Coordinates of C-alpha atoms in Angstrom, one line a residue:
X1 CA -59.4 128.0 -72.6
X2 CA -60.7 124.5 -72.9
X3 CA -59.3 124.2 -76.4
X4 CA -55.9 125.2 -75.1
X5 CA -56.1 122.7 -72.3
X6 CA -57.0 120.0 -74.7
X7 CA -54.1 120.9 -77.0
X8 CA -51.7 120.8 -74.1
X9 CA -53.0 117.4 -72.8
X10 CA -52.6 115.9 -76.4
X11 CA -49.1 117.3 -76.6
X12 CA -48.1 115.7 -73.3
X13 CA -49.7 112.3 -74.4
X14 CA -48.1 112.3 -77.8
X15 CA -44.7 113.7 -76.8
X16 CA -43.8 113.5 -73.1
X17 CA -45.5 110.2 -72.2
X18 CA -43.7 108.2 -74.9
X19 CA -40.3 109.7 -73.9
X20 CA -40.8 108.6 -70.2
X21 CA -42.1 105.1 -71.2
X22 CA -39.1 104.7 -73.7
X23 CA -36.4 105.6 -71.2
X24 CA -37.9 103.3 -68.5
X25 CA -38.2 100.3 -70.8
X26 CA -34.8 100.7 -72.2
X27 CA -33.2 100.9 -68.8
X28 CA -34.8 97.7 -67.6
X29 CA -34.5 95.9 -70.9
X30 CA -32.6 92.7 -71.0
X31 CA -32.1 90.1 -73.9
X32 CA -34.1 87.0 -74.3
X33 CA -33.5 83.8 -76.2
X34 CA -34.2 85.9 -79.4
X35 CA -31.9 88.7 -78.5
X36 CA -29.8 88.4 -81.7
X37 CA -32.8 89.1 -83.9
X38 CA -33.9 91.9 -81.7
X39 CA -30.5 93.5 -81.9
X40 CA -30.5 93.3 -85.6
X41 CA -33.8 95.0 -85.8
X42 CA -33.1 97.6 -83.2
X43 CA -29.6 98.5 -84.7
X44 CA -31.3 99.3 -88.0
X45 CA -33.7 101.6 -86.3
X46 CA -33.1 105.1 -87.7
X47 CA -34.2 108.7 -86.9
X48 CA -35.8 111.1 -89.4
X49 CA -32.6 113.0 -90.1
X50 CA -29.9 110.4 -89.3
X51 CA -29.4 107.1 -91.0
X52 CA -26.6 105.8 -88.8
X53 CA -27.0 102.5 -86.8
X54 CA -27.1 102.5 -83.0
X55 CA -23.9 100.8 -82.2
X56 CA -23.9 100.7 -78.3
X57 CA -26.4 97.8 -77.8
X58 CA -24.5 95.3 -79.9
X59 CA -21.2 96.3 -78.1
X60 CA -22.8 96.1 -74.8
X61 CA -24.2 92.6 -75.5
X62 CA -20.8 91.5 -76.7
X63 CA -19.1 92.7 -73.6
X64 CA -21.6 91.1 -71.3
X65 CA -21.5 87.7 -72.9
X66 CA -17.6 87.6 -73.1
X67 CA -15.9 85.2 -70.6
X68 CA -12.3 86.2 -71.2
X69 CA -10.4 88.8 -69.2
X70 CA -9.8 91.7 -71.4
X71 CA -9.2 95.4 -70.9
X72 CA -12.2 97.6 -71.1
X73 CA -13.1 98.8 -74.6
X74 CA -12.3 102.5 -75.0
X75 CA -14.3 103.4 -78.1
X76 CA -18.0 102.9 -77.6
X77 CA -19.5 104.6 -80.8
X78 CA -18.1 104.0 -84.2
X79 CA -18.6 107.8 -84.9
X80 CA -19.3 111.0 -83.0
X81 CA -22.7 111.5 -84.2
X82 CA -25.0 112.3 -81.4
X83 CA -28.0 110.0 -80.7
X84 CA -30.9 110.5 -78.6
X85 CA -30.3 108.9 -75.1
X86 CA -32.3 108.3 -72.1
X87 CA -32.1 111.0 -69.4
X88 CA -29.7 110.9 -66.6
X89 CA -32.2 109.8 -63.8
X90 CA -33.1 106.9 -65.9
X91 CA -29.5 106.0 -66.4
X92 CA -28.8 105.9 -62.7
X93 CA -31.9 103.9 -62.1
X94 CA -31.0 101.4 -64.7
X95 CA -27.4 101.0 -63.5
X96 CA -28.8 98.9 -60.7
X97 CA -31.1 97.1 -62.8
X98 CA -28.4 96.0 -65.2
X99 CA -26.4 94.3 -62.3
X100 CA -29.4 92.3 -61.3
X101 CA -30.2 91.5 -64.8
X102 CA -26.7 89.9 -65.3
X103 CA -27.8 87.1 -63.0
X104 CA -30.6 86.2 -65.2
X105 CA -30.5 87.1 -68.8
X106 CA -33.8 85.7 -69.7
X107 CA -36.8 88.0 -69.4
X108 CA -40.3 87.2 -70.4
X109 CA -40.9 87.4 -74.1
X110 CA -43.9 89.8 -73.7
X111 CA -41.6 92.3 -72.0
X112 CA -39.4 92.4 -75.0
X113 CA -42.4 93.1 -77.3
X114 CA -43.6 95.8 -75.1
X115 CA -40.1 97.5 -75.3
X116 CA -40.3 97.2 -79.1
X117 CA -43.7 98.9 -79.2
X118 CA -42.3 101.7 -77.0
X119 CA -39.3 102.3 -79.5
X120 CA -41.6 102.6 -82.4
X121 CA -43.9 105.1 -80.7
X122 CA -40.7 107.1 -79.9
X123 CA -39.7 107.0 -83.6
X124 CA -42.8 108.7 -84.7
X125 CA -42.3 111.6 -82.4
X126 CA -38.5 112.0 -82.4
X127 CA -38.4 115.2 -84.4
X128 CA -40.1 117.1 -81.6
X129 CA -37.8 115.7 -79.0
X130 CA -34.7 117.0 -81.0
X131 CA -36.1 120.5 -80.8
X132 CA -36.1 120.5 -77.0
X133 CA -32.7 121.9 -75.8
X134 CA -33.2 120.5 -72.2
X135 CA -33.5 117.1 -73.8
X136 CA -30.2 117.5 -75.7
X137 CA -28.3 118.6 -72.4
X138 CA -29.7 115.5 -70.5
X139 CA -28.7 113.4 -73.6
X140 CA -25.1 114.5 -73.3
X141 CA -24.9 113.7 -69.6
X142 CA -26.6 110.2 -70.1
X143 CA -24.0 109.5 -72.8
X144 CA -21.1 110.1 -70.3
X145 CA -22.8 108.1 -67.6
X146 CA -23.3 105.3 -70.0
X147 CA -19.8 105.3 -71.1
X148 CA -18.2 105.6 -67.6
X149 CA -20.8 103.8 -65.6
X150 CA -22.6 101.0 -67.5
X151 CA -19.5 99.7 -69.4
X152 CA -17.4 99.7 -66.4
X153 CA -20.0 97.8 -64.5
X154 CA -20.3 95.2 -67.3
X155 CA -16.6 94.7 -67.5
X156 CA -16.2 94.5 -63.7
X157 CA -18.9 91.9 -63.6
X158 CA -17.2 90.0 -66.3
X159 CA -13.8 90.0 -64.4
X160 CA -15.6 88.7 -61.2
X161 CA -17.4 85.9 -63.3
X162 CA -14.1 84.9 -64.8
X163 CA -12.3 84.8 -61.5
X164 CA -15.1 82.8 -60.0
X165 CA -15.1 80.3 -62.9
X166 CA -11.3 80.0 -62.6
X167 CA -11.7 79.1 -59.0
X168 CA -14.4 76.5 -59.7
X169 CA -12.2 74.9 -62.4
X170 CA -9.3 74.7 -60.0
X171 CA -11.4 73.1 -57.3
X172 CA -12.9 70.6 -59.8
X173 CA -9.5 69.6 -60.9
X174 CA -8.4 69.0 -57.3
X175 CA -11.5 67.1 -56.4
X176 CA -11.0 64.9 -59.6
X177 CA -7.3 64.2 -58.6
X178 CA -8.4 63.4 -55.0
X179 CA -11.2 61.1 -56.2
X180 CA -8.7 59.3 -58.6
X181 CA -6.3 58.8 -55.8
X182 CA -9.0 57.4 -53.4
X183 CA -10.3 55.2 -56.1
X184 CA -6.8 53.8 -56.7
X185 CA -6.3 53.3 -52.9
X186 CA -9.6 51.6 -52.7
X187 CA -8.8 49.2 -55.6
X188 CA -5.6 48.3 -53.9
X189 CA -7.2 47.9 -50.5
X190 CA -10.3 46.0 -51.7
X191 CA -8.5 43.6 -54.1
X192 CA -5.2 42.4 -52.5
X193 CA -6.1 38.9 -54.1
X194 CA -7.4 39.9 -57.5
X195 CA -4.9 38.0 -59.5
X196 CA -5.4 34.8 -57.3
X197 CA -9.2 35.0 -57.8
X198 CA -8.7 35.4 -61.5
X199 CA -6.5 32.4 -61.7
X200 CA -9.0 30.4 -59.8
X201 CA -11.7 31.6 -62.2
X202 CA -9.5 30.5 -65.1
X203 CA -9.3 27.1 -63.7
X204 CA -13.2 26.8 -63.6
X205 CA -13.6 28.0 -67.2
X206 CA -10.9 25.4 -68.1
X207 CA -12.9 22.6 -66.4
X208 CA -15.9 23.7 -68.3
X209 CA -14.2 23.4 -71.7
X210 CA -12.9 19.9 -70.7
X211 CA -16.5 18.8 -70.4
X212 CA -18.0 20.4 -73.6
X213 CA -18.3 18.1 -76.6
X214 CA -16.9 20.5 -79.1
X215 CA -13.8 21.3 -77.4
X216 CA -13.3 17.8 -76.0
X217 CA -13.1 16.5 -79.6
X218 CA -10.2 18.8 -80.4
X219 CA -7.2 16.7 -79.1
X220 CA -4.6 19.3 -79.6
X221 CA -6.6 21.9 -77.7
X222 CA -7.4 19.6 -74.8
X223 CA -3.7 18.6 -74.5
X224 CA -2.6 22.3 -74.3
X225 CA -5.5 23.2 -71.9
X226 CA -4.4 20.4 -69.5
X227 CA -0.9 21.6 -69.7
X228 CA -2.0 25.2 -68.8
X229 CA -4.2 24.0 -66.0
X230 CA -1.3 22.2 -64.4
X231 CA 0.9 25.3 -64.6
X232 CA -1.8 27.5 -63.1
X233 CA -2.5 25.0 -60.3
X234 CA 1.3 24.9 -59.5
X235 CA 1.4 28.7 -59.6
X236 CA -1.5 29.0 -57.2
X237 CA -0.2 26.4 -54.8
X238 CA -1.6 27.6 -51.3
X239 CA -1.5 31.2 -52.2
X240 CA -4.3 33.5 -50.8
X241 CA -2.9 36.8 -51.8
X242 CA -1.2 38.3 -54.9
X243 CA 2.0 38.9 -52.9
X244 CA 2.3 35.1 -52.2
X245 CA 2.2 34.2 -56.0
X246 CA 5.6 33.6 -57.9
X247 CA 7.0 36.1 -60.2
X248 CA 5.9 34.1 -63.3
X249 CA 2.3 34.2 -62.2
X250 CA 1.4 37.0 -64.7
X251 CA 3.0 35.0 -67.6
X252 CA 0.9 31.9 -66.8
X253 CA -2.2 33.9 -66.4
X254 CA -1.8 35.3 -69.9
X255 CA -1.0 31.9 -71.4
X256 CA -4.2 30.6 -69.9
X257 CA -6.1 33.5 -71.2
X258 CA -4.8 32.7 -74.6
X259 CA -5.9 29.0 -74.6
X260 CA -9.3 30.0 -73.1
X261 CA -9.7 32.4 -76.0
X262 CA -9.2 29.6 -78.3
X263 CA -11.9 27.5 -76.5
X264 CA -14.3 30.4 -77.0
X265 CA -13.7 30.3 -80.8
X266 CA -14.1 26.4 -80.8
X267 CA -17.2 26.4 -78.6
X268 CA -19.6 29.3 -79.6
X269 CA -22.9 27.7 -78.4
X270 CA -23.8 29.7 -75.5
X271 CA -26.9 27.7 -74.6
X272 CA -24.9 24.4 -74.1
X273 CA -22.4 26.3 -72.1
X274 CA -25.0 27.7 -69.7
X275 CA -26.6 24.3 -69.4
X276 CA -23.2 22.8 -68.5
X277 CA -22.4 25.5 -66.0
X278 CA -25.7 24.9 -64.2
X279 CA -25.0 21.2 -64.1
X280 CA -21.5 21.9 -62.5
X281 CA -23.0 24.3 -60.0
X282 CA -25.6 21.6 -59.0
X283 CA -22.8 19.0 -58.7
X284 CA -20.6 21.4 -56.6
X285 CA -23.5 22.2 -54.1
X286 CA -24.2 18.5 -53.7
X287 CA -20.5 17.8 -53.0
X288 CA -20.4 20.7 -50.6
X289 CA -23.4 19.3 -48.7
X290 CA -21.8 15.8 -48.5
X291 CA -18.5 17.3 -47.3
X292 CA -20.3 19.3 -44.7
X293 CA -22.0 16.3 -43.4
X294 CA -18.7 14.3 -43.4
X295 CA -17.0 17.2 -41.5
X296 CA -19.8 17.2 -38.9
X297 CA -19.6 13.4 -38.5
X298 CA -15.8 13.5 -38.1
X299 CA -15.8 16.4 -35.6
X300 CA -18.4 14.6 -33.5
X301 CA -16.4 11.4 -33.7
X302 CA -13.2 13.2 -32.8
X303 CA -15.0 14.8 -29.7
X304 CA -16.3 11.3 -28.7
X305 CA -13.0 9.5 -29.2
X306 CA -10.5 9.4 -26.3
X307 CA -6.9 10.2 -27.5
X308 CA -4.4 7.5 -26.9
X309 CA -2.5 9.5 -24.3
X310 CA -5.5 10.0 -22.3
X311 CA -6.4 6.4 -22.5
X312 CA -2.9 5.5 -21.5
X313 CA -2.9 7.8 -18.4
X314 CA -5.7 6.2 -16.4
X315 CA -4.3 2.7 -16.9
X316 CA -0.9 3.7 -15.7
X317 CA -2.4 5.5 -12.7
X318 CA -4.7 2.6 -11.8
X319 CA -1.8 0.3 -11.9
X320 CA 0.1 2.5 -9.6
X321 CA -2.8 3.0 -7.2
X322 CA -3.4 -0.7 -6.5
X323 CA 0.4 -1.2 -5.8
X324 CA 0.0 1.3 -2.8
X325 CA -0.6 0.2 0.7
X326 CA -4.0 0.9 2.2
X327 CA -2.4 3.3 4.7
X328 CA -1.2 5.4 1.7
X329 CA -4.5 5.7 0.0
X330 CA -6.5 8.2 2.2
X331 CA -6.4 12.0 1.6
X332 CA -5.4 14.3 4.4
X333 CA -7.7 16.8 6.0
X334 CA -11.0 14.7 5.7
X335 CA -12.5 16.5 8.7
X336 CA -13.2 19.5 6.5
X337 CA -15.4 17.7 4.1
X338 CA -18.7 18.6 5.8
X339 CA -17.7 22.0 7.2
X340 CA -20.3 24.4 5.8
X341 CA -18.2 27.4 6.7
X342 CA -15.7 26.6 4.0
X343 CA -15.9 27.0 0.3
X344 CA -17.1 23.7 -1.4
X345 CA -16.7 22.9 -5.0
X346 CA -18.4 19.9 -6.8
X347 CA -16.7 18.4 -9.9
X348 CA -18.1 15.3 -11.8
X349 CA -15.6 14.0 -14.3
X350 CA -14.1 10.8 -15.8
X351 CA -11.2 12.7 -17.4
X352 CA -8.2 12.8 -15.0
X353 CA -6.2 15.5 -17.0
X354 CA -9.2 17.8 -17.3
X355 CA -10.0 17.5 -13.6
X356 CA -6.4 18.2 -12.8
X357 CA -6.5 21.5 -14.8
X358 CA -9.6 22.6 -13.0
X359 CA -8.2 21.9 -9.6
X360 CA -4.9 23.5 -10.3
X361 CA -6.5 26.7 -11.7
X362 CA -8.8 27.0 -8.8
X363 CA -6.3 26.7 -6.1
X364 CA -3.7 28.8 -7.9
X365 CA -6.1 31.8 -7.6
X366 CA -7.5 31.1 -4.3
X367 CA -6.6 33.8 -1.6
X368 CA -6.7 31.2 1.2
X369 CA -6.3 27.7 -0.2
X370 CA -6.7 26.1 3.2
X371 CA -10.5 27.1 3.1
X372 CA -11.3 25.5 -0.1
X373 CA -12.7 22.0 -0.4
X374 CA -12.9 20.2 -3.8
X375 CA -15.3 17.2 -4.1
X376 CA -14.7 15.1 -7.3
X377 CA -17.0 12.4 -8.3
X378 CA -16.2 9.9 -11.1
X379 CA -17.1 6.5 -12.3
X380 CA -16.0 3.1 -11.1
X381 CA -13.6 2.8 -14.2
X382 CA -11.6 5.9 -13.4
X383 CA -11.9 6.0 -9.6
X384 CA -8.4 4.5 -8.9
X385 CA -6.8 6.7 -11.5
X386 CA -8.3 9.8 -10.2
X387 CA -7.4 9.1 -6.7
X388 CA -3.8 8.2 -7.7
X389 CA -3.4 11.4 -9.5
X390 CA -4.3 13.6 -6.7
X391 CA -2.5 11.5 -4.1
X392 CA 0.7 12.2 -6.0
X393 CA -0.4 15.8 -6.9
X394 CA -2.0 17.2 -3.6
X395 CA -3.6 20.6 -4.2
X396 CA -1.3 22.4 -1.5
X397 CA -3.2 23.4 1.5
X398 CA -6.7 22.7 0.0
X399 CA -8.7 19.7 0.8
X400 CA -9.7 17.3 -1.9
X401 CA -12.2 14.3 -2.0
X402 CA -12.6 11.7 -4.7
X403 CA -15.8 9.6 -4.7
X404 CA -17.1 6.9 -7.0
X405 CA -20.8 7.0 -8.3
X406 CA -21.0 3.5 -7.1
X407 CA -20.9 4.7 -3.4
X408 CA -24.3 6.3 -3.8
X409 CA -26.6 3.4 -2.9
X410 CA -29.7 5.7 -3.0
X411 CA -29.0 6.3 -6.8
X412 CA -30.9 3.6 -8.6
X413 CA -33.5 3.2 -11.4
X414 CA -36.5 3.1 -9.0
X415 CA -35.4 6.5 -7.6
X416 CA -34.0 8.2 -10.7
X417 CA -36.2 8.3 -13.9
X418 CA -33.2 9.1 -15.9
X419 CA -31.2 6.0 -14.9
X420 CA -34.3 4.0 -15.9
X421 CA -34.5 5.7 -19.3
X422 CA -30.9 5.5 -20.1
X423 CA -31.2 1.7 -19.7
X424 CA -34.3 1.3 -21.8
X425 CA -34.2 -0.4 -25.2
X426 CA -35.4 2.9 -27.0
X427 CA -32.4 4.7 -25.6
X428 CA -30.0 2.0 -26.7
X429 CA -31.6 2.0 -30.1
X430 CA -31.3 5.7 -30.4
X431 CA -27.5 5.7 -29.5
X432 CA -26.2 2.5 -31.1
X433 CA -28.5 2.1 -34.2
X434 CA -28.3 5.8 -35.4
X435 CA -28.2 4.5 -39.1
X436 CA -32.0 3.8 -39.1
X437 CA -34.2 6.2 -40.7
X438 CA -36.2 7.1 -37.6
X439 CA -33.0 8.0 -35.7
X440 CA -32.3 11.7 -35.1
X441 CA -30.0 13.1 -37.8
X442 CA -28.2 15.6 -35.6
X443 CA -25.0 13.8 -34.3
X444 CA -24.7 16.2 -31.4
X445 CA -27.7 14.5 -29.6
X446 CA -26.0 11.1 -29.9
X447 CA -22.9 11.8 -27.9
X448 CA -22.2 8.9 -25.4
X449 CA -21.6 11.4 -22.7
X450 CA -25.5 11.6 -22.3
X451 CA -25.5 7.9 -21.4
X452 CA -23.3 8.6 -18.3
X453 CA -25.1 9.2 -15.1
X454 CA -22.2 11.5 -14.1
X455 CA -23.8 14.1 -16.5
X456 CA -27.1 14.0 -14.4
X457 CA -25.6 14.1 -10.9
X458 CA -25.9 17.9 -10.9
X459 CA -29.7 17.4 -10.1
X460 CA -28.9 15.5 -7.0
X461 CA -26.5 17.9 -5.2
X462 CA -28.4 17.9 -1.8
X463 CA -28.3 14.1 -1.7
X464 CA -24.6 14.0 -2.4
X465 CA -23.8 16.8 0.1
X466 CA -26.5 16.6 2.7
X467 CA -24.7 18.7 5.3
X468 CA -23.7 21.6 3.0
X469 CA -25.5 24.8 2.5
X470 CA -23.9 26.2 -0.6
X471 CA -21.9 24.5 -3.4
X472 CA -20.2 25.9 -6.5
X473 CA -20.6 23.5 -9.4
X474 CA -17.8 23.3 -12.1
X475 CA -17.6 21.5 -15.3
X476 CA -14.3 19.7 -16.1
X477 CA -13.8 21.8 -19.4
X478 CA -13.4 25.2 -17.6
X479 CA -10.3 27.1 -16.3
X480 CA -10.5 29.4 -13.3
X481 CA -8.7 32.7 -13.6
X482 CA -9.6 34.5 -10.4
X483 CA -10.5 33.9 -6.7
X484 CA -14.2 32.6 -6.6
X485 CA -14.8 33.2 -2.9
X486 CA -17.1 36.1 -3.7
X487 CA -19.8 33.8 -5.1
X488 CA -20.6 32.3 -1.8
X489 CA -21.5 35.7 -0.4
X490 CA -23.9 36.6 -3.2
X491 CA -27.5 37.1 -2.4
X492 CA -29.5 34.9 -4.7
X493 CA -32.8 36.5 -3.6
X494 CA -34.6 33.4 -2.8
X495 CA -33.5 31.5 -6.0
X496 CA -31.8 28.2 -6.1
X497 CA -29.4 28.6 -8.9
X498 CA -26.9 31.4 -9.8
X499 CA -25.8 31.4 -13.3
X500 CA -24.7 33.6 -16.3
X501 CA -27.3 34.2 -18.8
X502 CA -26.7 33.5 -22.5
X503 CA -29.5 35.3 -24.2
X504 CA -27.1 37.7 -26.0
X505 CA -27.1 35.0 -28.7
X506 CA -30.4 34.3 -30.4
X507 CA -29.8 30.5 -30.3
X508 CA -29.5 30.4 -26.5
X509 CA -33.2 31.0 -25.8
X510 CA -35.8 28.4 -24.6
X511 CA -37.1 27.7 -28.0
X512 CA -33.8 26.4 -29.3
X513 CA -33.9 23.7 -26.6
X514 CA -37.4 22.9 -25.9
X515 CA -40.2 21.5 -28.2
X516 CA -42.8 24.3 -28.1
X517 CA -45.0 22.5 -30.5
X518 CA -45.8 20.3 -27.5
X519 CA -48.7 21.7 -25.4
X520 CA -47.0 20.9 -22.1
X521 CA -44.1 23.1 -23.0
X522 CA -46.0 25.9 -24.8
X523 CA -48.3 26.4 -21.8
X524 CA -45.7 26.5 -19.0
X525 CA -42.7 28.4 -20.5
X526 CA -41.8 31.4 -22.6
X527 CA -40.2 30.5 -26.0
X528 CA -38.1 33.9 -25.9
X529 CA -37.0 33.4 -22.3
X530 CA -33.4 33.8 -21.7
X531 CA -31.3 30.7 -21.4
X532 CA -28.5 30.2 -19.1
X533 CA -25.3 28.2 -19.0
X534 CA -24.0 25.2 -16.9
X535 CA -20.3 25.2 -16.2
X536 CA -20.0 27.5 -13.2
X537 CA -23.1 27.6 -11.1
X538 CA -23.6 28.4 -7.4
X539 CA -26.4 26.5 -5.8
X540 CA -28.2 27.3 -2.5
X541 CA -28.8 23.7 -1.2
X542 CA -31.1 24.9 1.6
X543 CA -33.4 26.6 -0.7
X544 CA -33.2 23.6 -3.0
X545 CA -34.5 21.5 -0.3
X546 CA -37.2 24.0 0.6
X547 CA -38.5 24.2 -2.9
X548 CA -38.2 20.4 -3.7
X549 CA -36.3 21.0 -6.9
X550 CA -35.2 17.2 -7.1
X551 CA -38.9 16.3 -7.4
X552 CA -39.7 19.0 -10.0
X553 CA -36.8 17.4 -12.0
X554 CA -38.1 13.9 -11.6
X555 CA -41.6 15.0 -12.8
X556 CA -40.5 16.6 -15.9
X557 CA -38.0 13.8 -16.6
X558 CA -40.8 11.2 -16.4
X559 CA -42.9 13.3 -18.9
X560 CA -40.0 13.2 -21.4
X561 CA -39.7 9.5 -21.5
X562 CA -40.2 9.5 -25.3
X563 CA -37.9 12.5 -25.8
X564 CA -41.0 14.7 -27.2
X565 CA -40.3 17.5 -24.8
X566 CA -36.6 17.9 -25.4
X567 CA -33.7 15.9 -26.8
X568 CA -31.1 14.3 -24.5
X569 CA -28.8 16.4 -22.4
X570 CA -28.9 18.2 -19.1
X571 CA -29.4 21.8 -20.2
X572 CA -33.0 21.4 -21.3
X573 CA -34.2 19.7 -18.1
X574 CA -32.1 22.2 -16.1
X575 CA -33.9 25.2 -17.9
X576 CA -37.3 23.6 -16.9
X577 CA -36.3 22.6 -13.4
X578 CA -34.8 26.0 -12.5
X579 CA -37.5 28.1 -14.3
X580 CA -38.0 31.3 -12.3
X581 CA -35.5 29.9 -9.9
X582 CA -32.4 31.3 -11.4
X583 CA -30.5 34.3 -10.2
X584 CA -28.5 36.1 -13.2
X585 CA -24.9 36.5 -12.5
X586 CA -22.5 39.1 -14.0
X587 CA -21.1 38.0 -17.4
X588 CA -17.5 38.6 -16.2
X589 CA -17.9 35.5 -13.9
X590 CA -18.4 33.0 -16.7
X591 CA -17.4 33.4 -20.4
X592 CA -18.4 30.7 -22.8
X593 CA -17.7 29.6 -26.4
X594 CA -14.0 28.7 -26.3
X595 CA -14.7 25.3 -27.6
X596 CA -16.6 26.2 -30.8
X597 CA -16.3 30.0 -31.3
X598 CA -13.0 31.3 -32.7
X599 CA -14.1 35.0 -32.3
X600 CA -14.7 35.3 -28.5
X601 CA -13.6 38.8 -27.3
X602 CA -9.9 38.7 -26.0
X603 CA -10.7 41.4 -23.3
X604 CA -13.8 39.4 -22.1
X605 CA -11.6 36.3 -21.8
X606 CA -8.8 38.1 -19.9
X607 CA -11.1 39.7 -17.4
X608 CA -13.4 36.6 -16.8
X609 CA -13.3 34.6 -13.6
X610 CA -13.9 31.4 -15.5
X611 CA -13.6 30.6 -19.1
X612 CA -15.4 27.6 -20.6
X613 CA -14.5 25.4 -23.4
X614 CA -18.0 24.3 -24.2
X615 CA -18.3 22.7 -27.5
X616 CA -16.5 19.8 -29.3
X617 CA -13.2 21.6 -29.6
X618 CA -11.8 20.7 -26.0
X619 CA -8.4 22.0 -25.1
X620 CA -7.0 18.5 -24.6
X621 CA -7.9 17.4 -28.2
X622 CA -6.0 18.1 -31.3
X623 CA -9.0 20.0 -32.8
X624 CA -8.8 22.6 -30.1
X625 CA -8.9 26.3 -31.1
X626 CA -5.1 27.1 -31.0
X627 CA -5.5 30.7 -29.5
X628 CA -7.4 29.5 -26.5
X629 CA -5.5 26.4 -25.8
X630 CA -2.7 28.2 -23.9
X631 CA -5.1 29.3 -21.2
X632 CA -5.7 25.6 -20.3
X633 CA -2.1 24.2 -20.9
X634 CA -0.5 26.4 -18.3
X635 CA -2.3 24.6 -15.6
X636 CA -1.0 21.1 -16.9
X637 CA 2.3 20.0 -15.9
X638 CA 3.5 18.4 -19.2
X639 CA 6.9 17.5 -17.6
X640 CA 5.2 15.2 -15.1
X641 CA 6.4 11.7 -15.2
X642 CA 3.0 10.0 -15.9
X643 CA 2.3 12.5 -18.8
X644 CA 5.8 11.8 -20.4
X645 CA 5.2 8.0 -20.1
X646 CA 2.0 8.3 -22.0
X647 CA 3.5 10.7 -24.5
X648 CA 1.1 13.6 -23.6
X649 CA 2.6 16.7 -25.1
X650 CA 1.6 20.3 -25.3

């Protein structure tokens, strides 16, 4: 009995187990990188009584790797000889394995070797398999399943792959066409002046060849090069875009290219060319620096120079004023000058035309002009002209007063430190001997307006208006666009000064105005503190007196006798004097920058209550920024008799 069981066990191991192992490995088998060699070996595998090759595996591999859409192959075998096949259950199991295997044709190499060993084991025992009738029946079913199932699945998969590939190709073509269109559009948008720039570059190269020794000695080349340069310069003219070039621009460009190519053949020493280009670059940078300095000087000179028309106007008005009778000189409504229930404005100016624009724009937008009182203070030279202008051009129902600075007997050098400093030899040397080495190189700080005490009167408002409670201070380079009566009802919360802050720009902070290397400044102030603007400020004069603001100003002005704390001007001492005493106003009350910044937001200008032409480009000068000048000009009557006599035109 034990012998019989042992024989059956050996029979199972030698016959049944290899069959199961063979069918399992064959069903899950896939081709590796060496699949061609494996197919050749496997197709030459023969059984004991049949010498034909197995034709199904090469055919399946061919159909799997094919990428073209073709009809399914009808003939699977080259002949009708029966071959041993895996059983039906193994085939059904392998049909799902084949679908997954198509996604990744690479299998580990060791798996392929294991399959080969399984096939060789089957070869040794194939004769016993053929004698099994059950095996032959299952082989026939497996053959049909393989024909109808596996090949159809491979072919269907091939069709799907081909369709997917077609779609990917179409999408790739579409993307490439779109990218080419976008690149073309970008080229057109980015380089509207490409030809202009190229012509300018040609001129630079031509100047280089004119200065090189090798090309300079070639008389014929130099003559032709100069001729081409003149042609290119005439072609360029003032063109900034390719559309502004003449029709023959391309012809001139090509002609210049030709002569430049000749220059390259004549001068082939790159080292000398690089050296010359560097010298030209250094020379150009130096010229640019000089021109910038000259432009700054000329702009400052223009800002300080009084135009001929504005010089003529006060002379004409002064003559007319002194021809009046004394009874014709007083202004009406003088009883309102000290009425604290009204709206009072303070304007300190020696420019008649500028003061006229401020008064006209203020009254034009006042809801009730009869409640507005305008106080103008000027110097002795322009006093008669200022009075004559407003006597002839009364501001409607509003009240106006014109005073001379000479009327303030209390304002003298013993009381005001700034008056003493402005008359000192050091200040005179600073202004009138600026060519000396120790003078400040920044022309901005040597503007003669800093010599005028008019610029410092803003620190003496309680002395000038002793009976008033609140005053709205206005510069003469502003234009009022809305009613300003709401400023008198603002609660300054115990502060003295109401102003619009300017810290949105980095250069409007304390460290840009004050010398923080000085210990007095660094100990008492924050370098990153937000600055604010003069030009439109509401001052609480009662709080001013309570906090002794004028004494604070005098203290710091005395400490700055040698200009070590700040340069000249009124904003730095104003920042110090009103430190922690300034109430920030909404930005819409006061928009600045119209005298230096050409990019002020248009919407901000239109909704601003006051626009300020701070900077050198004042609206009454020829250097004014054109897009802002109209806001000022509409409040000046250029048809006025005095303006026409002095040839003052818009």
